[in-house]
PDB file of C-alpha atoms in Angstrom:
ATOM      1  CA  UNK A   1       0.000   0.000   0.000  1.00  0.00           C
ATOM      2  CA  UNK A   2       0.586   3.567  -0.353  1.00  0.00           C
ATOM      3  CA  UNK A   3       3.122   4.830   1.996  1.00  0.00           C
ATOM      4  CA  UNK A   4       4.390   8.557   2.793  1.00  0.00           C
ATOM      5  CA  UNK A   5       6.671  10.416   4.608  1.00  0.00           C
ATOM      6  CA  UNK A   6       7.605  13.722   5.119  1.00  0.00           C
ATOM      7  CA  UNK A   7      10.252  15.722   6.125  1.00  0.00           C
ATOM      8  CA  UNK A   8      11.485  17.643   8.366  1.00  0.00           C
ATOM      9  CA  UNK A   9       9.315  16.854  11.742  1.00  0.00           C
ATOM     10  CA  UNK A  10       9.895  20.751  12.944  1.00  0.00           C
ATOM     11  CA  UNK A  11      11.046  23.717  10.288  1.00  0.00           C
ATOM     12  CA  UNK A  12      12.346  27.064  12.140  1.00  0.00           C
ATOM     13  CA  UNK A  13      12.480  30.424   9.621  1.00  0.00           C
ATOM     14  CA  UNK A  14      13.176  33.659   9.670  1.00  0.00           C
ATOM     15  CA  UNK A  15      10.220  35.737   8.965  1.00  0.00           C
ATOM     16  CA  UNK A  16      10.522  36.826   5.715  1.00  0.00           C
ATOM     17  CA  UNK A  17      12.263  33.577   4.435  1.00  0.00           C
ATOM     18  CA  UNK A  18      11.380  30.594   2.868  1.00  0.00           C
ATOM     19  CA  UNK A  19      10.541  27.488   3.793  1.00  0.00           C
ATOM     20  CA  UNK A  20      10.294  24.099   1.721  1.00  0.00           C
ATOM     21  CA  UNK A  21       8.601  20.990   3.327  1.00  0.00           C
ATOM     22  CA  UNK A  22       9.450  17.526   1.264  1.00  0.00           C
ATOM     23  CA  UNK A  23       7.456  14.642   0.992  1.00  0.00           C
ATOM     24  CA  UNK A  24       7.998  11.229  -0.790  1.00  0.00           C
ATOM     25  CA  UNK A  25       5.676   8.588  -1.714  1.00  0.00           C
ATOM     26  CA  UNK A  26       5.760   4.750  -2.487  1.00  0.00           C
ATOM     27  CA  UNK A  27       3.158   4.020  -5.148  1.00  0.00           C
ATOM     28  CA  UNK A  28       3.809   5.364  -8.759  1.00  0.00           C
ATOM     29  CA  UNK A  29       0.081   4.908  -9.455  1.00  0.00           C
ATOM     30  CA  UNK A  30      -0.890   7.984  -6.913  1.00  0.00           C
ATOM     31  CA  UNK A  31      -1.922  10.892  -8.780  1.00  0.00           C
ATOM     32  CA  UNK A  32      -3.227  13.469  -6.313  1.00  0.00           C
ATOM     33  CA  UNK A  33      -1.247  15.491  -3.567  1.00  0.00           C
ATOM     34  CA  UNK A  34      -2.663  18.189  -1.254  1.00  0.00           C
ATOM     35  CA  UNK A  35      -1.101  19.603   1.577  1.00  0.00           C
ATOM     36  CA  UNK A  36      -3.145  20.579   4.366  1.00  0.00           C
ATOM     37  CA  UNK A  37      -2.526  23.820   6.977  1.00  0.00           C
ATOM     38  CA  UNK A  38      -3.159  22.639  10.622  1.00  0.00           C
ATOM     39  CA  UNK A  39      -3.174  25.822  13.071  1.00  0.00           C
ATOM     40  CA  UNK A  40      -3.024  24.721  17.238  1.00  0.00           C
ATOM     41  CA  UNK A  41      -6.277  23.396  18.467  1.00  0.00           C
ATOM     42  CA  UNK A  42      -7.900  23.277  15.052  1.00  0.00           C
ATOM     43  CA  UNK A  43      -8.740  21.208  12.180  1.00  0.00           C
ATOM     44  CA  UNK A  44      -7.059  20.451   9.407  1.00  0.00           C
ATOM     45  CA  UNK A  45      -7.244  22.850   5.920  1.00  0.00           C
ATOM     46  CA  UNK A  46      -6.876  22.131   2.292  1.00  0.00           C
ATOM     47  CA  UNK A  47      -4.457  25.328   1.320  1.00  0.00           C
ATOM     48  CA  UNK A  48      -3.090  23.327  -2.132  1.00  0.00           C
ATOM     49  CA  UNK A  49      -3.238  20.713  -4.132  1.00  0.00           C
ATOM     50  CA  UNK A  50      -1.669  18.975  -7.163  1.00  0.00           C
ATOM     51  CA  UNK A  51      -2.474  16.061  -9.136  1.00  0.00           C
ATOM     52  CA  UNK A  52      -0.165  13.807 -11.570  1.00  0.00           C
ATOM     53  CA  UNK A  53      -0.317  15.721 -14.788  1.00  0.00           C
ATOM     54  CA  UNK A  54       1.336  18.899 -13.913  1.00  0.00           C
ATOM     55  CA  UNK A  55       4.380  19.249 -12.107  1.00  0.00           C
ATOM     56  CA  UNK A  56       4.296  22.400 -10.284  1.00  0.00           C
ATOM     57  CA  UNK A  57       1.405  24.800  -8.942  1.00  0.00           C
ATOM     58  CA  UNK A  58       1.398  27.886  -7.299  1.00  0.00           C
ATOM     59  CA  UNK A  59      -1.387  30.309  -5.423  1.00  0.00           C
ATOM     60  CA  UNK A  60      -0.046  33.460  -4.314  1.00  0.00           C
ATOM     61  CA  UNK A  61       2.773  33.012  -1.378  1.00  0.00           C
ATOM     62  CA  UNK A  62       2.318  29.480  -1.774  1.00  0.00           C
ATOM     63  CA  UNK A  63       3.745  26.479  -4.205  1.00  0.00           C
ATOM     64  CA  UNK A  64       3.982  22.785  -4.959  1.00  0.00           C
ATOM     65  CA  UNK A  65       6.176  20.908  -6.999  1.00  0.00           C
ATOM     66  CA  UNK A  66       5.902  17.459  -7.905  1.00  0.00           C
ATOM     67  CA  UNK A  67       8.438  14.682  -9.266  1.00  0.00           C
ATOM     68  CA  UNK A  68       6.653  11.693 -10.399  1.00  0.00           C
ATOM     69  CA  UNK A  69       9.845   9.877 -11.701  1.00  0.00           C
ATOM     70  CA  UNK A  70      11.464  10.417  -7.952  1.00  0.00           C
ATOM     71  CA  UNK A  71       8.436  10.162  -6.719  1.00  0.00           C
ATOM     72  CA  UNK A  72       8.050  13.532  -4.079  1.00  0.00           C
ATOM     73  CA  UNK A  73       6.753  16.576  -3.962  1.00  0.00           C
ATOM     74  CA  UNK A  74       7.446  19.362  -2.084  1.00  0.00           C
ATOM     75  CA  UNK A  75       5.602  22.457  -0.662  1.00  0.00           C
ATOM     76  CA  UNK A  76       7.517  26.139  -0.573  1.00  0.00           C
ATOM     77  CA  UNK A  77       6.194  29.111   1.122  1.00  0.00           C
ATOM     78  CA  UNK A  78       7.861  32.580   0.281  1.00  0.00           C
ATOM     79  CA  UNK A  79       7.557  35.677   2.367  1.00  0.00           C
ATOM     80  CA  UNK A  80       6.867  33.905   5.583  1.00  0.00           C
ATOM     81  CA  UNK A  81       4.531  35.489   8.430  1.00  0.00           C
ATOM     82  CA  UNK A  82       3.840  34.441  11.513  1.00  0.00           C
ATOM     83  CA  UNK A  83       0.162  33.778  10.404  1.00  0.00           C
ATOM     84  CA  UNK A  84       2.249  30.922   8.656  1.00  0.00           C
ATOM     85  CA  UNK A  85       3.274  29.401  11.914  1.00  0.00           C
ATOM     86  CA  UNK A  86       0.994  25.905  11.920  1.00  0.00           C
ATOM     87  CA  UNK A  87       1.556  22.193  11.719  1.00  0.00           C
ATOM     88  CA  UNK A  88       1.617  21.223   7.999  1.00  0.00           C
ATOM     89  CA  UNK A  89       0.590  17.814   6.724  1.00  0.00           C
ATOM     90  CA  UNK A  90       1.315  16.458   2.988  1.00  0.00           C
ATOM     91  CA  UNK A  91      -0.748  13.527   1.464  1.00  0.00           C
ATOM     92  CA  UNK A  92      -0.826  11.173  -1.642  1.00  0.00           C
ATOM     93  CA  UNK A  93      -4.590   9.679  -2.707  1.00  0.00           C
ATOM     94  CA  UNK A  94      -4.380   5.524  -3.053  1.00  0.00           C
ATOM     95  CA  UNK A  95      -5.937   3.277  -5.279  1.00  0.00           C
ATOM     96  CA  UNK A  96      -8.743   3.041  -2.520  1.00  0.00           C
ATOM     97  CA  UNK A  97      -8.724   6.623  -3.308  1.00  0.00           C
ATOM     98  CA  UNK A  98      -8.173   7.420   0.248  1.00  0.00           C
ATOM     99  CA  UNK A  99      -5.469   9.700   1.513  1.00  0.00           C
ATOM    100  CA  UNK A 100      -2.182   8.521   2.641  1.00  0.00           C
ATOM    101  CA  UNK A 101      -0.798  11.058   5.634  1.00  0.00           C
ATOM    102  CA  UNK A 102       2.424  12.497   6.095  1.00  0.00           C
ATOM    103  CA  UNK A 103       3.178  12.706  10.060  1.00  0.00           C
ATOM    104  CA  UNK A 104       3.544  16.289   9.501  1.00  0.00           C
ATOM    105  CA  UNK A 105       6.136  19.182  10.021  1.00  0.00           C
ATOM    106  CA  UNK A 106       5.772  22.142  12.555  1.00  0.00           C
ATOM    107  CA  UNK A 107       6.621  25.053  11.098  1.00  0.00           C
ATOM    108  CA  UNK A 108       7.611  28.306  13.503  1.00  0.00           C
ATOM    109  CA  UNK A 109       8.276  31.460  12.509  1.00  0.00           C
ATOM    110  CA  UNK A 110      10.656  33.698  14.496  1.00  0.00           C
ATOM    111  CA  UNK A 111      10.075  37.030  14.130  1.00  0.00           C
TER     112      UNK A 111
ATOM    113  CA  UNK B   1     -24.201  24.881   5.687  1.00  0.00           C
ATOM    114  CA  UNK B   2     -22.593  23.768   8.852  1.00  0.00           C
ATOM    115  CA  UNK B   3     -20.067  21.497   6.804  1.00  0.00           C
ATOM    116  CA  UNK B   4     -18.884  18.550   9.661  1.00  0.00           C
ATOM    117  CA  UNK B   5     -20.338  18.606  12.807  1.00  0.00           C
ATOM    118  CA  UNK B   6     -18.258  16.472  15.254  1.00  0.00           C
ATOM    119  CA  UNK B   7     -19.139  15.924  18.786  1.00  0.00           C
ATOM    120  CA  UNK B   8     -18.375  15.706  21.806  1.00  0.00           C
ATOM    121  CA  UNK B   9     -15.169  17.511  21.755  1.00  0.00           C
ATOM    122  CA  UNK B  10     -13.311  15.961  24.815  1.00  0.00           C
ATOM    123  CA  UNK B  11     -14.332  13.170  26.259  1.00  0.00           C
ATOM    124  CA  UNK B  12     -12.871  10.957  29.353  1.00  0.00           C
ATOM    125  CA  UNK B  13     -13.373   7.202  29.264  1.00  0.00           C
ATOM    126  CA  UNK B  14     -12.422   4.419  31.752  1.00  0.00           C
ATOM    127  CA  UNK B  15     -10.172   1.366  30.137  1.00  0.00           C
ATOM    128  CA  UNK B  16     -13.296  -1.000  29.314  1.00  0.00           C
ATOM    129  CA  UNK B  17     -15.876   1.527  28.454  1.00  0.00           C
ATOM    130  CA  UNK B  18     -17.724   2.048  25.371  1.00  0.00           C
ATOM    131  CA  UNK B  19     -18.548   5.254  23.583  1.00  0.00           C
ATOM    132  CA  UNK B  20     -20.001   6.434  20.177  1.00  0.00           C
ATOM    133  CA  UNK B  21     -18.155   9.771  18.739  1.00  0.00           C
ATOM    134  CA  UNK B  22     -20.717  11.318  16.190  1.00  0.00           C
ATOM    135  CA  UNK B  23     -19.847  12.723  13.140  1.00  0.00           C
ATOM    136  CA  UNK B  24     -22.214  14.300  10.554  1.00  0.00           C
ATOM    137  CA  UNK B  25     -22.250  16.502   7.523  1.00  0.00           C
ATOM    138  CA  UNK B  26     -24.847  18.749   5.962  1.00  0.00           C
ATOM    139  CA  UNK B  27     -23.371  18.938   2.182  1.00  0.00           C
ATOM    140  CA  UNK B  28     -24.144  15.180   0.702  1.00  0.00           C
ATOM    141  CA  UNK B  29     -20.915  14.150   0.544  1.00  0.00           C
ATOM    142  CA  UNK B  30     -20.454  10.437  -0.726  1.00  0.00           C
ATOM    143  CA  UNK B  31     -17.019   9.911   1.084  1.00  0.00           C
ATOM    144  CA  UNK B  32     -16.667   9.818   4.835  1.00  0.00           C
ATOM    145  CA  UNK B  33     -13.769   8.843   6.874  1.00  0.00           C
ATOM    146  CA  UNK B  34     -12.676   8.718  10.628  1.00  0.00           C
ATOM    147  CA  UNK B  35      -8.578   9.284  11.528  1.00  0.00           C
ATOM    148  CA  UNK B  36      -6.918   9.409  14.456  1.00  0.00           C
ATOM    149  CA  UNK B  37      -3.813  12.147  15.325  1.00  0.00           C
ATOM    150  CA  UNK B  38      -1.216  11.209  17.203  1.00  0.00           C
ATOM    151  CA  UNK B  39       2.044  13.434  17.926  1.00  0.00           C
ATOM    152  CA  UNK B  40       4.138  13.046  15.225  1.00  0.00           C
ATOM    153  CA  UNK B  41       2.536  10.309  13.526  1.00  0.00           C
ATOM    154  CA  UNK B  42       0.040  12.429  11.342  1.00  0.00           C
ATOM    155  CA  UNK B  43      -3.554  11.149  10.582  1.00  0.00           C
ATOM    156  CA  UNK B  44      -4.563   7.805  10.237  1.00  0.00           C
ATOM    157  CA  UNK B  45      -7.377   6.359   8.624  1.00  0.00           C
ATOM    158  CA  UNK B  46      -9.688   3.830  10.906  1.00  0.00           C
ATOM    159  CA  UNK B  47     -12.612   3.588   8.900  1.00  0.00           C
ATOM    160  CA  UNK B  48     -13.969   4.863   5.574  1.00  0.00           C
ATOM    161  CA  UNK B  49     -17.256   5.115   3.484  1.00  0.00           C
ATOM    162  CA  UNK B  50     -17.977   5.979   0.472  1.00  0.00           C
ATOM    163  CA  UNK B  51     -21.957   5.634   0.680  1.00  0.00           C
ATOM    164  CA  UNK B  52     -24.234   4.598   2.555  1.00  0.00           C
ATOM    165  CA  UNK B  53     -24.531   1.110   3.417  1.00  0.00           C
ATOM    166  CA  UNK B  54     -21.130   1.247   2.414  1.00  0.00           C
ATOM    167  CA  UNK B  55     -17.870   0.713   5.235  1.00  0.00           C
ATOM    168  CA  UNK B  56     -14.289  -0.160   4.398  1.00  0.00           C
ATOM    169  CA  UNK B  57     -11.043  -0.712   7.072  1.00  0.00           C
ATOM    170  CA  UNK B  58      -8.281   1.877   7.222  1.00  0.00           C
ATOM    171  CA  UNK B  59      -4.647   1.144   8.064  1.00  0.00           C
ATOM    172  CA  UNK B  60      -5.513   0.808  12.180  1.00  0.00           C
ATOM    173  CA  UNK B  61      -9.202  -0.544  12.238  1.00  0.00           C
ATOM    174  CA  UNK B  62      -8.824  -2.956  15.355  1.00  0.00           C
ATOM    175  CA  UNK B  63     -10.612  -1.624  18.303  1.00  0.00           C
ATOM    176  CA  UNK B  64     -13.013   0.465  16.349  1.00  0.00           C
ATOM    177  CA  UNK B  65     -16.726  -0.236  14.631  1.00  0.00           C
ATOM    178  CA  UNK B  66     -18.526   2.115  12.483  1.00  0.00           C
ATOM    179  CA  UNK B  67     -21.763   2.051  10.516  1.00  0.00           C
ATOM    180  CA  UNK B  68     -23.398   4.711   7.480  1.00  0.00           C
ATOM    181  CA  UNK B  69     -27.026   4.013   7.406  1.00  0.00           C
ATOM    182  CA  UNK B  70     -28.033   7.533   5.701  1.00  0.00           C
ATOM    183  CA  UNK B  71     -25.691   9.717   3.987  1.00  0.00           C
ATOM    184  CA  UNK B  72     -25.562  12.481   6.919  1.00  0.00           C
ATOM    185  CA  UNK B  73     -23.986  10.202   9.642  1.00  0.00           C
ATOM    186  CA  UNK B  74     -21.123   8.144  10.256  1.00  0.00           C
ATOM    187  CA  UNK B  75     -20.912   7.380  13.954  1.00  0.00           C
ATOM    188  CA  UNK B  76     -17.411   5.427  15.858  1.00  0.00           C
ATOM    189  CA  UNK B  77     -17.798   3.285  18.220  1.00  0.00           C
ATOM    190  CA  UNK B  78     -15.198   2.293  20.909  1.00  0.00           C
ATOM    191  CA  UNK B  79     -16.175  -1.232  21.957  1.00  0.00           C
ATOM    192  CA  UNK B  80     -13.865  -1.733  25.036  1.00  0.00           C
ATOM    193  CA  UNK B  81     -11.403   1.296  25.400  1.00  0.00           C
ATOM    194  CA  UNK B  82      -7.973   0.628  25.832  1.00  0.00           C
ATOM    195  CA  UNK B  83      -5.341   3.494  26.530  1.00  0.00           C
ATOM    196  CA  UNK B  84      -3.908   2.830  23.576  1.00  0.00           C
ATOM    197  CA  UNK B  85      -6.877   4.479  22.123  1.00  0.00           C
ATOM    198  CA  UNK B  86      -5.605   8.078  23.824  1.00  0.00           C
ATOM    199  CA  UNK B  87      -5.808  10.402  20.972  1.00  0.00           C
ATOM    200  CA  UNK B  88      -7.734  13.042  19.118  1.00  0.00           C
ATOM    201  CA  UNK B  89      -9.858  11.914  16.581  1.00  0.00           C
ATOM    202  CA  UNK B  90     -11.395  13.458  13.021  1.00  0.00           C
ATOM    203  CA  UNK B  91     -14.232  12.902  11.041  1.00  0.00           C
ATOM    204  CA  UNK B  92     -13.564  13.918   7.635  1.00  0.00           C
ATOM    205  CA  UNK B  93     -15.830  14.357   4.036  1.00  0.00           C
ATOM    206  CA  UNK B  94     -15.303  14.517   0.733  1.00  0.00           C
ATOM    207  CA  UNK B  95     -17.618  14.857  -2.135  1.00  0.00           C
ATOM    208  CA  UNK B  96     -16.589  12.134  -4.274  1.00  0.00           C
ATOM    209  CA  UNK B  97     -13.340   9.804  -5.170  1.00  0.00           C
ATOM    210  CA  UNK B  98     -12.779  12.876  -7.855  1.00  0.00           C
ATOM    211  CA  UNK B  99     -13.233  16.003  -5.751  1.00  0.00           C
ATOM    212  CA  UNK B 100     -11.457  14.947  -3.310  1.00  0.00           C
ATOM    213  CA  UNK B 101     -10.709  18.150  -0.849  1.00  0.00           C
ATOM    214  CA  UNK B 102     -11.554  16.854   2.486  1.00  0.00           C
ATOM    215  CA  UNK B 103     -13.450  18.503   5.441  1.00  0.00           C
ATOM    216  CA  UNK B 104     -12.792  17.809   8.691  1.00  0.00           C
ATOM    217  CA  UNK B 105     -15.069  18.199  11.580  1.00  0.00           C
ATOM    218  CA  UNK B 106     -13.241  20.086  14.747  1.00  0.00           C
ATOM    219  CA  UNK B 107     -11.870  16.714  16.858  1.00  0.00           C
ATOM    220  CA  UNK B 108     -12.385  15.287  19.442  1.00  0.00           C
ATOM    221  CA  UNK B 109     -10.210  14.276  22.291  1.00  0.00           C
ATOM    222  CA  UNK B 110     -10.312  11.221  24.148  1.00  0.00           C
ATOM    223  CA  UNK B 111      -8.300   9.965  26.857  1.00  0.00           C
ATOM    224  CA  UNK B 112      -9.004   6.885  27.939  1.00  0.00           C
ATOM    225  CA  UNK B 113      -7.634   6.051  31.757  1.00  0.00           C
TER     226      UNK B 113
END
């Protein structure tokens, strides 16, 4: 089955920097990504998405790429605020079409 | 709308008790799944549905029954809690296996002593 992990567990920044979040995958036959915004004590958000036949995607501050041949994909966020600051979670769709879950990375933002 | 209504939101259970969590959704969504959140382990499925009548196994079903008799509701039952079963929990919906953003209800956390 579908298998996913992500890296790093915890991402520190500068505000103002970047910050890139990678994920890889097992099974070539996924072919949808999303990443998902998780702020303390809430649920988890949809804030992009990406499926198999285009390889990257942006939406303002926000970007994914995708490698299908490597098989990861990998979320970048420009400009960072401390709005930003949240626990992000990437996931691949399996042939159940269920989503696979990264474990997450904590992103903080110093100011 | 009120998209996924999820309740309660913390609940306390003795090791041996049962419980239902309740989960349901107001936009007639086909797909419905419960996941649990452990630190640093992400989500993970339990159970899924992707109609009514319909109920599949996720990746850590044991300990856990659910049920989808209308579209609305997709209840999670803890038969005999175990500490093990300490976590916060999600509902989740999606429209379809195409459309596949998900919505998650707000959690609920259980700690079973």
């Amino acid at each position: 089955g579908e298998n996913v992990e992500q890296h790093p567990s915890t991402l520190s920044v500068q505000e103002g920097d970047s910050a890139v979040i990678k994920c890889t995958y097992s099974d070539s036959a996924s072919n949808y990504f999303p990443w998902y915004k998780q702020e303390l004590g809430k649920r988890p958000q949809l804030i992009i998405d990406i499926r198999s036949n285009v390889g990257e995607k942006k939406d303002q501050r926000i970007a994914v790429t995708l490698n299908k041949t490597a098989k990861h994909f990998s979320l970048h966020i420009t400009e960072t605020q401390p709005e930003d600051s949240a626990v992000y979670f990437c996931a691949a769709r399996d042939s159940n079409y269920q989503l696979i879950w990264g474990a997450g990375t904590k992103l903080i933002i110093k100011p | 709308n009120a998209g996924v209504t999820q309740t309660p939101k913390f609940q306390v259970l003795k090791t041996g008790q049962s419980m239902t969590l309740q989960c349901a959704q107001d936009m007639n969504h086909e797909y419905m799944s419960w996941y649990r959140q452990d630190p640093g382990m992400g989500l993970r499925l339990i159970h899924y549905s992707v109609g009514a009548g319909i109920t599949d196994q996720g990746e850590v079903p044991n300990g856990y029954n659910v049920s989808r008799s209308t579209t609305e509701d997709f209840p999670l039952r803890l038969l005999s809690a175990a500490p093990s079963q300490t976590s916060v929990y999600f509902c989740a919906s999606r429209q379809g296996r195409e459309n596949t953003e998900a919505f998650f209800g707000q959690g609920t956390r259980l700690t079973v002593v």
